[in-house]
mmCIF file of N, CA and C in Angstrom:
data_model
loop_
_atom_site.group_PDB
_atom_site.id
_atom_site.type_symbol
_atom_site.label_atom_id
_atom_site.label_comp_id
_atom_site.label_asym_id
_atom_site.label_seq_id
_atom_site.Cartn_x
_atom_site.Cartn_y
_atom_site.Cartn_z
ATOM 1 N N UNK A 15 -54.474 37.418 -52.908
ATOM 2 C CA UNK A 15 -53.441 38.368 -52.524
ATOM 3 C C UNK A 15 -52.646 38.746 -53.777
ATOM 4 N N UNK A 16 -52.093 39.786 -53.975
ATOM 5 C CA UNK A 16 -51.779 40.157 -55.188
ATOM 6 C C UNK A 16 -50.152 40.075 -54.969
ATOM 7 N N UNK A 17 -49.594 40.120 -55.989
ATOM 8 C CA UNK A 17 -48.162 40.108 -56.111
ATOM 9 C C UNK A 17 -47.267 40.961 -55.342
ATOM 10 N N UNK A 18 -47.959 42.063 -55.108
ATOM 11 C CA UNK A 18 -47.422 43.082 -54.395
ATOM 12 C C UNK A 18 -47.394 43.146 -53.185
ATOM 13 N N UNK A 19 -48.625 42.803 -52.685
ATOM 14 C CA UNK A 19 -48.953 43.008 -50.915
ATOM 15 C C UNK A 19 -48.479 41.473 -50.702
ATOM 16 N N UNK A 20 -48.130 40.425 -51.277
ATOM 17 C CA UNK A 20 -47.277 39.090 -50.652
ATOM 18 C C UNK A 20 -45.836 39.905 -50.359
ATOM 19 N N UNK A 21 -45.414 39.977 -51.380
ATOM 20 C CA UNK A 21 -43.567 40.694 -51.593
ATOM 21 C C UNK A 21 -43.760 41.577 -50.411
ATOM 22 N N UNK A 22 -44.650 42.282 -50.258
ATOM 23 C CA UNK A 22 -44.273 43.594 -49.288
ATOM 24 C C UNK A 22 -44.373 42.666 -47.569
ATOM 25 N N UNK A 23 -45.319 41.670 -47.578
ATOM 26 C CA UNK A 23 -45.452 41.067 -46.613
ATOM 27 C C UNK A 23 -44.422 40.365 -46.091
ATOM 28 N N UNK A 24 -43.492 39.900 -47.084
ATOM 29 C CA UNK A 24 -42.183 39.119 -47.337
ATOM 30 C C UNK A 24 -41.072 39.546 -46.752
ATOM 31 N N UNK A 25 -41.332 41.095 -47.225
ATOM 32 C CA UNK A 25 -39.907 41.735 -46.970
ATOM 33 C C UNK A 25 -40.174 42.450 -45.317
ATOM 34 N N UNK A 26 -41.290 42.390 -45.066
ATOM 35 C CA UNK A 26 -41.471 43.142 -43.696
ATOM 36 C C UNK A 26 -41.215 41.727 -42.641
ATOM 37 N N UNK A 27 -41.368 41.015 -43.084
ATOM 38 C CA UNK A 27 -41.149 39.475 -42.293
ATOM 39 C C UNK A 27 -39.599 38.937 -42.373
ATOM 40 N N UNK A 28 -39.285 39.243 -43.763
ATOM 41 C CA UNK A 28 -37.651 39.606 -43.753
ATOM 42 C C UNK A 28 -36.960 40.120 -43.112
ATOM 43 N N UNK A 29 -37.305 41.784 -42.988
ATOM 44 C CA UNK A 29 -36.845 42.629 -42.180
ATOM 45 C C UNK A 29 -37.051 42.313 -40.795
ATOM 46 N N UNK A 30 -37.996 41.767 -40.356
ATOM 47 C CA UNK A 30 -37.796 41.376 -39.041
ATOM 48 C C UNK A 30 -36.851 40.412 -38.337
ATOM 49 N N UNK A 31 -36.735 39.007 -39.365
ATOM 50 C CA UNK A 31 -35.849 38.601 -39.183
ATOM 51 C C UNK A 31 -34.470 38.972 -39.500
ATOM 52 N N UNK A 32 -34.613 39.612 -40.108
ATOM 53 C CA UNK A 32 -32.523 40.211 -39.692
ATOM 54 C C UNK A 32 -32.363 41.289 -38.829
ATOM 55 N N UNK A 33 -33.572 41.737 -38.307
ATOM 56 C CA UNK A 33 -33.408 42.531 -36.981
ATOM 57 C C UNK A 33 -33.031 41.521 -35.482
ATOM 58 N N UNK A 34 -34.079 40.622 -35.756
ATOM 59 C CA UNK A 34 -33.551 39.329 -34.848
ATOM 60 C C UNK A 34 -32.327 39.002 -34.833
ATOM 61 N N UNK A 35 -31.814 38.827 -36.401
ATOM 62 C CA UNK A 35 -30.439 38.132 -36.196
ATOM 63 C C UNK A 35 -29.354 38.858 -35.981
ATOM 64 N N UNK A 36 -29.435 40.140 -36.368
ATOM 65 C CA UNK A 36 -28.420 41.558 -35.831
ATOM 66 C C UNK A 36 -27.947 41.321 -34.544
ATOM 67 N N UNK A 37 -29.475 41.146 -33.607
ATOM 68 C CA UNK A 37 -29.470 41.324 -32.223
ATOM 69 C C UNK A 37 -28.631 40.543 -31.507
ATOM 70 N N UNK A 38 -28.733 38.899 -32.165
ATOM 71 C CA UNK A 38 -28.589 37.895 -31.934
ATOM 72 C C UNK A 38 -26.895 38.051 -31.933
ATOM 73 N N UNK A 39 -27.286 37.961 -33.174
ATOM 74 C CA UNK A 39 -24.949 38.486 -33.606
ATOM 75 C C UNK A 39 -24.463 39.980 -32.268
ATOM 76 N N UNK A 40 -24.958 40.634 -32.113
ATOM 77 C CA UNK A 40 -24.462 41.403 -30.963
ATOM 78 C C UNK A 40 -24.221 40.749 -29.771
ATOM 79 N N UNK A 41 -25.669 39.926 -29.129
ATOM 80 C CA UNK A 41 -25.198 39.098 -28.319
ATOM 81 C C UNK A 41 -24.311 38.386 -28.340
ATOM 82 N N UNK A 42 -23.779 37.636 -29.303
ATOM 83 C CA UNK A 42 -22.847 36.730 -28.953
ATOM 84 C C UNK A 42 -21.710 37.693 -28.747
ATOM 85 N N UNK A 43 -21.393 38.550 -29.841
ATOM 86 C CA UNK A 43 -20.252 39.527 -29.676
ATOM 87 C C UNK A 43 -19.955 39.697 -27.901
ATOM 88 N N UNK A 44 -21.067 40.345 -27.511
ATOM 89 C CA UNK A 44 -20.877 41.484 -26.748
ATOM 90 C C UNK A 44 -20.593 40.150 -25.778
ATOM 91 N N UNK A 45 -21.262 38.971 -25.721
ATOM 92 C CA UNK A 45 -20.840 38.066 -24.506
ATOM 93 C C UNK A 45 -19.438 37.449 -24.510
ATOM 94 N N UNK A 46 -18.821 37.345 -26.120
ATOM 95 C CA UNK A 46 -17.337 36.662 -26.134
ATOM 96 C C UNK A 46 -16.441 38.143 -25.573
ATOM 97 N N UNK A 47 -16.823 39.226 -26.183
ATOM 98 C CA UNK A 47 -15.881 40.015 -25.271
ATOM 99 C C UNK A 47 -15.734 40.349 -23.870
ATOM 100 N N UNK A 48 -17.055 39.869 -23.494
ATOM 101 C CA UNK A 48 -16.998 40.125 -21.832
ATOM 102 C C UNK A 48 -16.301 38.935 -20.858
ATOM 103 N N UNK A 49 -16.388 37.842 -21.887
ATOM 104 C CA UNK A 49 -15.428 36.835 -21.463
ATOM 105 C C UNK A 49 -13.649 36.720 -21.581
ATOM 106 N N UNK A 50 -12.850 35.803 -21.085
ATOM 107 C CA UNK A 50 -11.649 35.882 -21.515
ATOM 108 C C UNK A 50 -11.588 34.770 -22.135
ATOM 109 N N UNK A 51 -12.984 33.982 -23.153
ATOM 110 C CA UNK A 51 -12.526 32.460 -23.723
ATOM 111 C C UNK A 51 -11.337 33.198 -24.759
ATOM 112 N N UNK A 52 -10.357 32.160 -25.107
ATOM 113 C CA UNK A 52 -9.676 32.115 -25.686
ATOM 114 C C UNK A 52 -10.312 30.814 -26.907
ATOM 115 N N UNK A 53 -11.195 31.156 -27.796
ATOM 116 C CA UNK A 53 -11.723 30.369 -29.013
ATOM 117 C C UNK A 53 -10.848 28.876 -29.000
ATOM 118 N N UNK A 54 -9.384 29.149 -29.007
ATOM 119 C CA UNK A 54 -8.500 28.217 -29.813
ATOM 120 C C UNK A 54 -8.423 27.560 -28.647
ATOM 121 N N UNK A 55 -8.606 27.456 -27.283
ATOM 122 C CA UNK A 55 -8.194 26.770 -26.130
ATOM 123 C C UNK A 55 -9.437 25.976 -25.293
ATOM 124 N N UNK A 56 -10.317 27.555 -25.065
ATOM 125 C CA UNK A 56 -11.875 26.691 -24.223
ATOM 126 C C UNK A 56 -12.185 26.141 -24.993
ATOM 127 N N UNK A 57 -12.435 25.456 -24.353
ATOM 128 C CA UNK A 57 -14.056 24.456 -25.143
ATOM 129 C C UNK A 57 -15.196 24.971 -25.491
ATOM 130 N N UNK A 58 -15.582 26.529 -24.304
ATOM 131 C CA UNK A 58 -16.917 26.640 -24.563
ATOM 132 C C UNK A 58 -16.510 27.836 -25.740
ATOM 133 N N UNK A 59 -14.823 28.437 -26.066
ATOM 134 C CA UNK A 59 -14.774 29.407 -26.607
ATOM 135 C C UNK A 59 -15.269 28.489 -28.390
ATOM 136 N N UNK A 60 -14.963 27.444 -28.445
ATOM 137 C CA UNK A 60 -14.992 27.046 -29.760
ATOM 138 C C UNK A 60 -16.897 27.063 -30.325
ATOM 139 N N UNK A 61 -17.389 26.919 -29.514
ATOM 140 C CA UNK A 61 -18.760 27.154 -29.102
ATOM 141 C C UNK A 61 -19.573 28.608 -29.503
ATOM 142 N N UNK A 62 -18.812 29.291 -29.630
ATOM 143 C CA UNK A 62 -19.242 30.768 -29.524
ATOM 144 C C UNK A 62 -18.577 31.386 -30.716
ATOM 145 N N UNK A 63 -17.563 30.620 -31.292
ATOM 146 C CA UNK A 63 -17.036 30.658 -32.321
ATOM 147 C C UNK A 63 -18.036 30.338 -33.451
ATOM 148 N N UNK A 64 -18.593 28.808 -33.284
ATOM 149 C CA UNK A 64 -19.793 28.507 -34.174
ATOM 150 C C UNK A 64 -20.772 29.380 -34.087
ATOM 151 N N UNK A 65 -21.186 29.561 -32.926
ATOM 152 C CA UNK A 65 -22.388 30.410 -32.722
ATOM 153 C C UNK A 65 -22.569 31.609 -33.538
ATOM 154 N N UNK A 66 -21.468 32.124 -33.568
ATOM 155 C CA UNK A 66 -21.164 33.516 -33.946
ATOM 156 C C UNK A 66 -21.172 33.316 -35.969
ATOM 157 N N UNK A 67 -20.749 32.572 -36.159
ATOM 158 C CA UNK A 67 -20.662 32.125 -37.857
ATOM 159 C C UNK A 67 -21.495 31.321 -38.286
ATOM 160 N N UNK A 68 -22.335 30.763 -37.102
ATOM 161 C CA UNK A 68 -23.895 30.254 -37.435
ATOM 162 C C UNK A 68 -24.963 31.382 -37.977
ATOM 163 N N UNK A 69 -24.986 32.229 -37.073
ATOM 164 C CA UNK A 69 -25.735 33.668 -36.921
ATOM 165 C C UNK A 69 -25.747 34.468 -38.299
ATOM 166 N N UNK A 70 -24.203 34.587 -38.501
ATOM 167 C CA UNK A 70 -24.052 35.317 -39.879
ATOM 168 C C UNK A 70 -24.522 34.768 -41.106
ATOM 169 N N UNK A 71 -24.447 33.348 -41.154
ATOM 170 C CA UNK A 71 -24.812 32.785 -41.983
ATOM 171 C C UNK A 71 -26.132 33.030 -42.647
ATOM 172 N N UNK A 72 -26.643 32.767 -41.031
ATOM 173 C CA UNK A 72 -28.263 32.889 -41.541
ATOM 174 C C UNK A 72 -28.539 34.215 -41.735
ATOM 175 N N UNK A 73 -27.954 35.250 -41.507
ATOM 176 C CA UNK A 73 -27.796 36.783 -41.549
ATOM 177 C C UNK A 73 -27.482 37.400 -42.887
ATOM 178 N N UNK A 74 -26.425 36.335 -43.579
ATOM 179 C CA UNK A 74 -25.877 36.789 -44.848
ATOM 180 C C UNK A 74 -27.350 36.224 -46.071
ATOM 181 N N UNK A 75 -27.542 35.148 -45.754
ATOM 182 C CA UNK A 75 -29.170 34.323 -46.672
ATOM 183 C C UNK A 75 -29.644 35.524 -46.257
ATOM 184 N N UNK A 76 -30.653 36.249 -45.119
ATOM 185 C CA UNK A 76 -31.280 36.828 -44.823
ATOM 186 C C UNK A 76 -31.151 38.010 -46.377
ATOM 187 N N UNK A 77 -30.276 38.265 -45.774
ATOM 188 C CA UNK A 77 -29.838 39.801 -46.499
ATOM 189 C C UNK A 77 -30.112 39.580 -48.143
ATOM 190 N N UNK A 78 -29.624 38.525 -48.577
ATOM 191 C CA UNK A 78 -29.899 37.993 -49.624
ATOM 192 C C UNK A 78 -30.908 37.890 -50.396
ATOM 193 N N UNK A 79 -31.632 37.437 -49.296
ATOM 194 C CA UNK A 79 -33.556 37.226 -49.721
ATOM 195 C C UNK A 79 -34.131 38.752 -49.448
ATOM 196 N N UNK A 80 -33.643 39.390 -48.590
ATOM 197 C CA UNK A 80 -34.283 40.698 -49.042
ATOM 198 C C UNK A 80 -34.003 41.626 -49.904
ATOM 199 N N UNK A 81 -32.847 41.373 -50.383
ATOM 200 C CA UNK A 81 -32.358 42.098 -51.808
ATOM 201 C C UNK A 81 -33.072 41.275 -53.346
ATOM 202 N N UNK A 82 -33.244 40.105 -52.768
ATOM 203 C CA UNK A 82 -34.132 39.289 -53.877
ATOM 204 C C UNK A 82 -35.295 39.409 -53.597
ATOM 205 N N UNK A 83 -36.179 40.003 -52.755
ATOM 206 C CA UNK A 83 -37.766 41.056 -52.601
ATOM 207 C C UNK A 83 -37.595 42.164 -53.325
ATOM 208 N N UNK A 84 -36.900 42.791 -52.668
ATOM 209 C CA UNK A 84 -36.634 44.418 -53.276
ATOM 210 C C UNK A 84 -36.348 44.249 -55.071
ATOM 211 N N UNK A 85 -35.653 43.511 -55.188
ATOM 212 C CA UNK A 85 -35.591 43.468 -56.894
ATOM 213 C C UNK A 85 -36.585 42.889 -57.708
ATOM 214 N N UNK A 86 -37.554 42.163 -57.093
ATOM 215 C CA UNK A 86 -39.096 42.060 -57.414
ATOM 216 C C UNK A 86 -39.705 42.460 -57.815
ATOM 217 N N UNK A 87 -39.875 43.384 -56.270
ATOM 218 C CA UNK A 87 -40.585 44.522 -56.289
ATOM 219 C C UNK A 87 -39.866 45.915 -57.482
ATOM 220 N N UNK A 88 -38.898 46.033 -57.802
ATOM 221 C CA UNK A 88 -38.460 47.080 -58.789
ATOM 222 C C UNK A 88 -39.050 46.176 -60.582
ATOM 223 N N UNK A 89 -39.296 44.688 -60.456
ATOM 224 C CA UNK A 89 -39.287 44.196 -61.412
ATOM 225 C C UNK A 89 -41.188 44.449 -61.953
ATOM 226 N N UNK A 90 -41.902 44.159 -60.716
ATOM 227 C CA UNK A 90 -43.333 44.843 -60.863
ATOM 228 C C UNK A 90 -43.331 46.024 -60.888
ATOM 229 N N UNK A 91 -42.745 46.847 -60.499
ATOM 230 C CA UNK A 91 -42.971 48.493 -60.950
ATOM 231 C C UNK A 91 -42.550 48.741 -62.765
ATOM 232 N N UNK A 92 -41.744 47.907 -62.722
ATOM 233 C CA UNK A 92 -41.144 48.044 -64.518
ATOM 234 C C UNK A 92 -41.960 47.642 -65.469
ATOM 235 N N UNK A 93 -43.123 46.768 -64.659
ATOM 236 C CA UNK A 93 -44.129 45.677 -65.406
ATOM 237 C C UNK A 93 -43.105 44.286 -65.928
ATOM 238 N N UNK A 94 -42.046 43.983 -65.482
ATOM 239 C CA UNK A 94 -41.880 42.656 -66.316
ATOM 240 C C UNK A 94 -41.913 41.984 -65.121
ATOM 241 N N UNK A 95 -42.369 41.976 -64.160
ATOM 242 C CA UNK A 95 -42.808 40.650 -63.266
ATOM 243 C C UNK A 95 -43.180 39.798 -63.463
ATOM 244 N N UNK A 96 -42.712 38.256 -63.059
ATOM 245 C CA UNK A 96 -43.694 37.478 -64.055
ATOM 246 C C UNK A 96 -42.944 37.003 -64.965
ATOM 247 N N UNK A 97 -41.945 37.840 -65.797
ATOM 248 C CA UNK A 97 -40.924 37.339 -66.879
ATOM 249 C C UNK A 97 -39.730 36.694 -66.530
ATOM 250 N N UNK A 98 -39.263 35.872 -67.444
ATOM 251 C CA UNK A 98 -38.149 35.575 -66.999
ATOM 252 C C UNK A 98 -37.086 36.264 -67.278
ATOM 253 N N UNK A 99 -35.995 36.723 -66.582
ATOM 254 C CA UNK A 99 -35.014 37.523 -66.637
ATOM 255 C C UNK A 99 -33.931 37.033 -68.108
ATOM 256 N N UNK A 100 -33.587 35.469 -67.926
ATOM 257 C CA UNK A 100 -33.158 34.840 -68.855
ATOM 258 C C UNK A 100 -33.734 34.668 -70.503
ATOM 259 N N UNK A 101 -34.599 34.068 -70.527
ATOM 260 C CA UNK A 101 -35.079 34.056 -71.671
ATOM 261 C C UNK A 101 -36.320 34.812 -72.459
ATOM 262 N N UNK A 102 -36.936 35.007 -71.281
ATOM 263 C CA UNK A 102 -38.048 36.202 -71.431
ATOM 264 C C UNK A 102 -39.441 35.434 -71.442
ATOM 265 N N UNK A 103 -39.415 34.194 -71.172
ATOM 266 C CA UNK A 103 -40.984 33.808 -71.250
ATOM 267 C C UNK A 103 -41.625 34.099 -70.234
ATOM 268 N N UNK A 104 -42.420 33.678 -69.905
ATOM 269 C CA UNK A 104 -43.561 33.818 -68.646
ATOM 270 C C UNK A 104 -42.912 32.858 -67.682
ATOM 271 N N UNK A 105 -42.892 33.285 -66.681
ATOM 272 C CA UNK A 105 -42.614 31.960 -65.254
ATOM 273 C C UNK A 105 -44.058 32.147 -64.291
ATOM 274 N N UNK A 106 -44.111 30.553 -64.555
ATOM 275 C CA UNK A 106 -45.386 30.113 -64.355
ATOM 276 C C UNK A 106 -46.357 30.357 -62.784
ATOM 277 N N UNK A 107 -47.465 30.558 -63.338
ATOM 278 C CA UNK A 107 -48.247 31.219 -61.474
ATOM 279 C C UNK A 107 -47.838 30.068 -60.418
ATOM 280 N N UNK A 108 -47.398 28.348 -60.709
ATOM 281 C CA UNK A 108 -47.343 27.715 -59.916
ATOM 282 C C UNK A 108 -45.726 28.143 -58.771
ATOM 283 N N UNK A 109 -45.110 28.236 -60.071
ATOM 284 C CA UNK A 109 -43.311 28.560 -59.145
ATOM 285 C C UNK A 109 -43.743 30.441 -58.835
ATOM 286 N N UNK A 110 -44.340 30.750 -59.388
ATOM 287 C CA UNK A 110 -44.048 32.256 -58.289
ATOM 288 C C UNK A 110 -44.880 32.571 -57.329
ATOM 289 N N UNK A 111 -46.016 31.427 -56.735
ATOM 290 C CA UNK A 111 -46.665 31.232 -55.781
ATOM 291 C C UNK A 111 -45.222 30.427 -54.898
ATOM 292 N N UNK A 112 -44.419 29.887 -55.271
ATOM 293 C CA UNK A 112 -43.827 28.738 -54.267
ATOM 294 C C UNK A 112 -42.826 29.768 -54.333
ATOM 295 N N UNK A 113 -42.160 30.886 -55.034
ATOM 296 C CA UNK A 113 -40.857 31.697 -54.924
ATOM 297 C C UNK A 113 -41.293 32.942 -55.393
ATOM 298 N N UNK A 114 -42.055 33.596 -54.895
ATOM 299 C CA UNK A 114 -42.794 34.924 -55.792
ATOM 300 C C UNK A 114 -41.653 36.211 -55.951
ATOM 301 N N UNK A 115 -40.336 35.884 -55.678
ATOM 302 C CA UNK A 115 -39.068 36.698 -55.758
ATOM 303 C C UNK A 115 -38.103 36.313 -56.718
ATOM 304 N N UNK A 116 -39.071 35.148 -57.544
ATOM 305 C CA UNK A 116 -37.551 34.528 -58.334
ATOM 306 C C UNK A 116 -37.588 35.731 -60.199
ATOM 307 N N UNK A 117 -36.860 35.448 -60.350
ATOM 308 C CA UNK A 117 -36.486 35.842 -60.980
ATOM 309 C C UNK A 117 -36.433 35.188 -62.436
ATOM 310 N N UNK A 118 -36.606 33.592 -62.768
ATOM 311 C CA UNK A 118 -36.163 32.912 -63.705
ATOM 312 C C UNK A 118 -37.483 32.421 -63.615
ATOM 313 N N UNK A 119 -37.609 31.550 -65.232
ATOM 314 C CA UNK A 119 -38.625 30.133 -65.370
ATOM 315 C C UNK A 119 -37.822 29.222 -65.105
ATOM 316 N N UNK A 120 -38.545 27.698 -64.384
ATOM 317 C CA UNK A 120 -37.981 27.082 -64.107
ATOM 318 C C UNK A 120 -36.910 25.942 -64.812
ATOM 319 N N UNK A 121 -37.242 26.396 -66.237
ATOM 320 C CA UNK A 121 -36.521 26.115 -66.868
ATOM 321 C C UNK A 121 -34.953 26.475 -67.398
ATOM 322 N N UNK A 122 -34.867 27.810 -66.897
ATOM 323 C CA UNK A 122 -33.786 28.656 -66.836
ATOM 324 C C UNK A 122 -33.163 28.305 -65.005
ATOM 325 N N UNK A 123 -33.960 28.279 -64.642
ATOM 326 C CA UNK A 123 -33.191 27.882 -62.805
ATOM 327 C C UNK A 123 -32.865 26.721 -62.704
ATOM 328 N N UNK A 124 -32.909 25.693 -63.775
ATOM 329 C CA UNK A 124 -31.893 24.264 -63.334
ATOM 330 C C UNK A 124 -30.901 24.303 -64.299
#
């Protein structure tokens, strides 16, 4: 599989999941407003409180990792894919098989 059609596979699997988690974050929305929990009082409101800042969480990573595809992918169109952003050597076929979005050698990422 080539560098390109993984990333593109990545980001369409990406994109799906933050379509999931959009949905997900609406639901909770749309169910705490249809309720009258009061967060600071119910029990189950404190519940929906997490829920709701659980969601984003994984919503905000999401977003994250697909802006770290997309800049990949702009980094193979430039031809320096493959390079390290930091120092400029090669980052090795083993770490961009295990992170094919990173950006650094692993020597520059610790």
């Amino acid at each position: 599989v080539t560098p390109r059609r993984r990333l593109l596979a990545e980001l369409a699997s990406n994109r799906t999941q933050i379509v999931g988690l959009e949905l997900d974050h609406s639901r909770i929305l749309a169910a705490s407003e249809s309720s009258n929990a009061d967060d600071e009082h119910d029990p189950e409101g404190a519940t929906v409180a997490f829920e709701r800042q659980q969601v984003m969480a994984v919503l905000d990573q999401a977003r994250r990792t697909q802006a770290q595809i997309e800049q990949a992918l702009d980094r193979l169109d430039r031809g320096v894919y493959g390079t390290c952003e930091r120092c400029g050597r090669p980052i090795s076929a083993e770490r961009l098989d295990a992170r094919p979005s990173t950006s650094t050698c692993i020597c520059c990422a610790t």
